[in-house]
Short mmCIF file of C-alpha atoms in Angstrom, two decimals:
data_model
loop_
_atom_site.label_atom_id
_atom_site.label_comp_id
_atom_site.label_asym_id
_atom_site.label_seq_id
_atom_site.Cartn_x
_atom_site.Cartn_y
_atom_site.Cartn_z
CA MET A 1 16.64 7.91 34.34
CA ARG A 2 16.38 11.48 35.79
CA GLY A 3 13.16 12.76 37.56
CA HIS A 4 11.82 16.39 36.91
CA PRO A 5 12.00 18.51 40.48
CA ASP A 6 9.02 20.57 38.84
CA ASN A 7 6.65 18.04 37.28
CA GLY A 8 7.11 14.82 38.62
CA THR A 9 8.33 13.39 35.44
CA ILE A 10 11.15 11.17 34.17
CA ARG A 11 13.00 11.21 30.82
CA VAL A 12 12.40 7.92 28.78
CA TRP A 13 12.85 8.64 25.04
CA ASP A 14 16.15 9.96 24.01
CA PRO A 15 16.51 12.58 21.77
CA LEU A 16 17.63 9.97 18.62
CA ILE A 17 14.42 8.01 19.33
CA ARG A 18 12.16 11.23 19.34
CA ILE A 19 13.86 12.74 16.18
CA GLY A 20 13.66 9.49 14.56
CA HIS A 21 9.89 8.62 15.25
CA TRP A 22 9.12 11.98 13.70
CA VAL A 23 11.10 11.76 10.66
CA LEU A 24 9.49 8.27 10.23
CA VAL A 25 5.86 10.21 10.14
CA ALA A 26 7.09 12.72 8.13
CA GLY A 27 9.06 11.05 5.13
CA PHE A 28 5.97 8.44 4.88
CA ALA A 29 3.41 10.73 4.89
CA THR A 30 5.40 12.75 2.06
CA ALA A 31 6.13 9.50 0.24
CA TYR A 32 2.62 8.03 0.42
CA LEU A 33 0.65 10.92 -0.37
CA THR A 34 2.93 12.04 -3.37
CA GLU A 35 2.81 8.86 -4.86
CA GLY A 36 5.76 9.52 -6.94
CA GLU A 37 4.99 12.63 -8.22
CA PRO A 38 7.11 14.65 -8.02
CA GLU A 39 9.42 11.74 -8.37
CA TRP A 40 12.47 13.37 -6.27
CA LEU A 41 10.44 14.29 -3.39
CA HIS A 42 8.85 10.83 -3.02
CA THR A 43 12.51 9.30 -3.34
CA TYR A 44 14.44 11.50 -1.01
CA ALA A 45 11.54 11.17 1.40
CA GLY A 46 11.84 7.16 0.99
CA TYR A 47 16.01 7.39 1.80
CA ALA A 48 15.27 9.07 4.87
CA ILE A 49 12.65 6.02 5.75
CA ALA A 50 15.52 3.90 5.34
CA ALA A 51 18.57 5.64 6.83
CA THR A 52 16.03 6.56 9.90
CA VAL A 53 15.31 2.38 9.91
CA ALA A 54 18.82 1.22 9.68
CA LEU A 55 19.54 3.96 12.67
CA ARG A 56 16.77 2.67 14.33
CA VAL A 57 17.69 -0.76 14.34
CA LEU A 58 21.28 -0.24 15.49
CA TRP A 59 20.19 1.90 18.45
CA GLY A 60 18.24 -0.89 19.40
CA LEU A 61 21.14 -3.12 20.00
CA ALA A 62 23.59 -0.39 21.66
CA GLY A 63 20.90 2.35 22.43
CA PRO A 64 20.15 3.46 26.12
CA ARG A 65 17.82 1.06 28.32
CA ARG A 66 14.57 2.34 26.89
CA ALA A 67 15.66 2.31 23.33
CA ARG A 68 16.91 -1.22 22.99
CA PHE A 69 14.72 -3.71 21.95
CA SER A 70 15.41 -6.18 24.58
CA ASP A 71 13.18 -4.06 27.07
CA PHE A 72 10.35 -4.15 25.15
CA VAL A 73 10.31 -7.04 22.52
CA THR A 74 8.52 -9.67 24.34
CA GLY A 75 6.58 -12.98 23.35
CA PRO A 76 2.76 -13.10 21.47
CA GLY A 77 1.47 -14.22 24.55
CA ARG A 78 2.64 -11.00 26.71
CA VAL A 79 1.16 -9.04 23.92
CA PHE A 80 -1.94 -10.82 23.58
CA ALA A 81 -2.76 -10.57 27.66
CA TYR A 82 -1.88 -6.95 27.36
CA LEU A 83 -4.39 -6.05 24.91
CA ARG A 84 -7.12 -8.05 26.61
CA ASP A 85 -6.23 -6.32 30.01
CA LEU A 86 -6.57 -3.04 28.09
CA ALA A 87 -9.68 -3.70 27.28
CA THR A 88 -11.14 -4.89 30.32
CA GLY A 89 -9.09 -1.73 31.96
CA ARG A 90 -6.40 -3.89 34.21
CA ALA A 91 -3.24 -3.56 31.78
CA GLU A 92 -0.52 -2.81 33.47
CA ARG A 93 1.32 0.84 32.87
CA HIS A 94 4.56 0.70 31.20
CA VAL A 95 6.78 3.32 31.89
CA GLY A 96 9.01 2.29 27.89
CA HIS A 97 6.81 0.01 25.32
CA SER A 98 4.10 -1.91 26.70
CA PRO A 99 4.29 -5.56 25.12
CA ALA A 100 1.77 -4.26 22.18
CA GLY A 101 3.80 -1.15 21.43
CA GLY A 102 6.81 -3.17 20.86
CA ALA A 103 5.33 -5.57 18.51
CA MET A 104 4.12 -2.90 16.50
CA THR A 105 7.11 -1.04 16.85
CA VAL A 106 9.26 -3.82 15.59
CA ALA A 107 6.18 -4.27 12.71
CA LEU A 108 6.42 -0.71 11.50
CA LEU A 109 10.41 -0.72 11.38
CA ALA A 110 9.86 -4.18 9.20
CA MET A 111 7.06 -2.95 7.08
CA LEU A 112 8.82 0.13 6.62
CA ALA A 113 12.28 -1.46 5.53
CA LEU A 114 10.50 -3.66 3.14
CA THR A 115 8.62 -0.29 1.68
CA ALA A 116 11.86 1.25 1.42
CA VAL A 117 14.14 -1.11 -0.24
CA SER A 118 10.95 -2.22 -2.91
CA GLY A 119 11.12 1.47 -4.03
CA MET A 120 14.38 1.18 -4.64
CA GLY A 121 14.10 -1.76 -6.27
CA THR A 122 11.66 -0.39 -8.40
CA LEU A 123 13.99 2.40 -9.45
CA ALA A 124 16.56 0.49 -9.80
CA ALA A 125 14.60 -1.53 -12.33
CA GLU A 126 12.76 0.52 -14.17
CA GLU A 127 15.34 3.62 -14.33
CA GLY A 128 18.38 1.96 -13.55
CA ARG A 129 18.70 4.26 -10.58
CA GLY A 130 19.46 4.84 -6.75
CA PRO A 131 21.66 2.32 -4.35
CA LEU A 132 20.53 -1.07 -5.98
CA ALA A 133 21.08 0.08 -9.50
CA GLY A 134 24.22 -2.19 -9.24
CA ILE A 135 22.01 -4.98 -7.79
CA VAL A 136 18.91 -5.07 -9.77
CA ALA A 137 18.83 -5.76 -13.32
CA HIS A 138 17.65 -2.75 -15.56
CA ALA A 139 15.77 -2.64 -18.72
CA PRO A 140 17.96 -0.74 -21.43
CA GLU A 141 16.16 1.93 -23.64
CA ALA A 142 15.54 0.62 -27.29
CA SER A 143 17.73 2.77 -29.82
CA ASN A 144 16.67 4.31 -32.72
CA GLY A 145 15.57 2.05 -35.75
CA ALA A 146 16.11 -1.08 -33.55
CA GLY A 147 12.70 -2.08 -34.80
CA HIS A 148 11.34 -2.89 -31.41
CA ASP A 149 10.24 -0.59 -28.61
CA ALA A 150 11.42 -0.38 -25.23
CA ASP A 151 8.26 -2.62 -23.78
CA GLU A 152 9.44 -5.40 -26.25
CA ILE A 153 12.88 -5.20 -25.45
CA ARG A 154 12.53 -5.35 -21.95
CA GLY A 155 9.49 -8.06 -22.28
CA GLU A 156 12.55 -10.27 -24.17
CA HIS A 157 14.51 -10.12 -21.23
CA GLY A 158 12.02 -10.46 -18.34
CA GLU A 159 12.64 -7.19 -16.66
CA THR A 160 9.41 -5.34 -17.42
CA GLU A 161 8.16 -7.91 -15.31
CA ALA A 162 10.98 -7.80 -13.13
CA GLY A 163 9.99 -4.04 -12.54
CA GLU A 164 6.38 -4.66 -12.23
CA ALA A 165 7.43 -7.07 -9.54
CA TRP A 166 9.20 -4.82 -7.57
CA GLU A 167 6.59 -2.39 -7.83
CA GLU A 168 3.61 -4.44 -6.81
CA VAL A 169 5.68 -5.37 -3.59
CA HIS A 170 6.33 -1.57 -2.87
CA GLU A 171 2.92 -0.93 -3.35
CA VAL A 172 1.68 -3.49 -1.32
CA ALA A 173 4.17 -3.15 1.37
CA ALA A 174 3.19 0.78 1.72
CA ASN A 175 -0.27 0.05 2.13
CA ALA A 176 0.18 -2.63 4.90
CA THR A 177 2.38 0.33 6.56
CA LEU A 178 -0.48 2.58 6.58
CA LEU A 179 -2.68 -0.29 8.41
CA LEU A 180 -0.18 -0.51 10.64
CA VAL A 181 -0.01 3.40 11.15
CA LEU A 182 -3.98 3.44 11.43
CA LEU A 183 -3.97 0.50 14.21
CA HIS A 184 -0.69 2.00 16.17
CA LEU A 185 -2.64 5.78 16.25
CA GLY A 186 -5.62 3.74 17.56
CA GLY A 187 -3.47 1.76 20.33
CA VAL A 188 -1.68 5.50 21.03
CA ILE A 189 -5.34 6.90 22.13
CA TRP A 190 -6.73 4.08 23.77
CA ALA A 191 -3.74 3.45 25.90
CA SER A 192 -3.34 7.00 26.56
CA VAL A 193 -6.94 7.30 27.84
CA ALA A 194 -6.65 4.06 29.56
CA HIS A 195 -3.15 5.07 31.55
CA ARG A 196 -4.45 8.87 31.74
CA GLU A 197 -1.33 10.00 30.44
CA ASN A 198 -0.80 11.76 26.54
CA LEU A 199 1.65 9.08 24.89
CA ALA A 200 2.20 11.56 21.68
CA ARG A 201 3.49 14.49 24.16
CA ALA A 202 5.37 11.94 25.51
CA MET A 203 7.15 11.45 22.03
CA VAL A 204 8.03 14.86 21.73
CA THR A 205 8.99 15.70 25.26
CA GLY A 206 10.72 12.46 25.96
CA ARG A 207 9.26 12.65 29.66
CA LYS A 208 6.47 10.70 31.25
CA ARG A 209 4.74 10.48 34.76
CA ALA A 210 6.90 9.04 36.94
#
């Protein structure tokens, strides 16, 4: 980390961390608010999330110090101790992620991954498209004059149920991710006030107080 001679700050977050963070913000907001309409926008927002999460995991293993999981992933004891101290105004300031921030980072990455994968599973099961199309069984459309409509054919093979199951997981995961996002925002505001430091701005500039 290198200090900035003008304002006594140090570089903490590298460009990949910062860009990836805001791509996830924009991608999740787009995917959640569109609710599948238009489908192409919802789908590509999901792909952006999946690719960014995968890159972040790799960066967490091979990136610079503050990006690595080994720098901020701790046991639950340290997480709860930090939250307790934060509530009483005695929490230690961390240059990188705090124990609670690290736990939230892992939780968000895991839930975003589940949301993206279940979305791709839904697309594959219902329309036979996407990266999982060759893995997830797709319900074929009924041909004209076959005597059964598409829903009946899908029901015979259990594929409608599979599509509905993927969709249900996707919806639950998306709502759970939203809850984590709200908790994350609350935690950022709380920690920013407690440590007298704008953590959101640090994720834009990459710099924090030395």
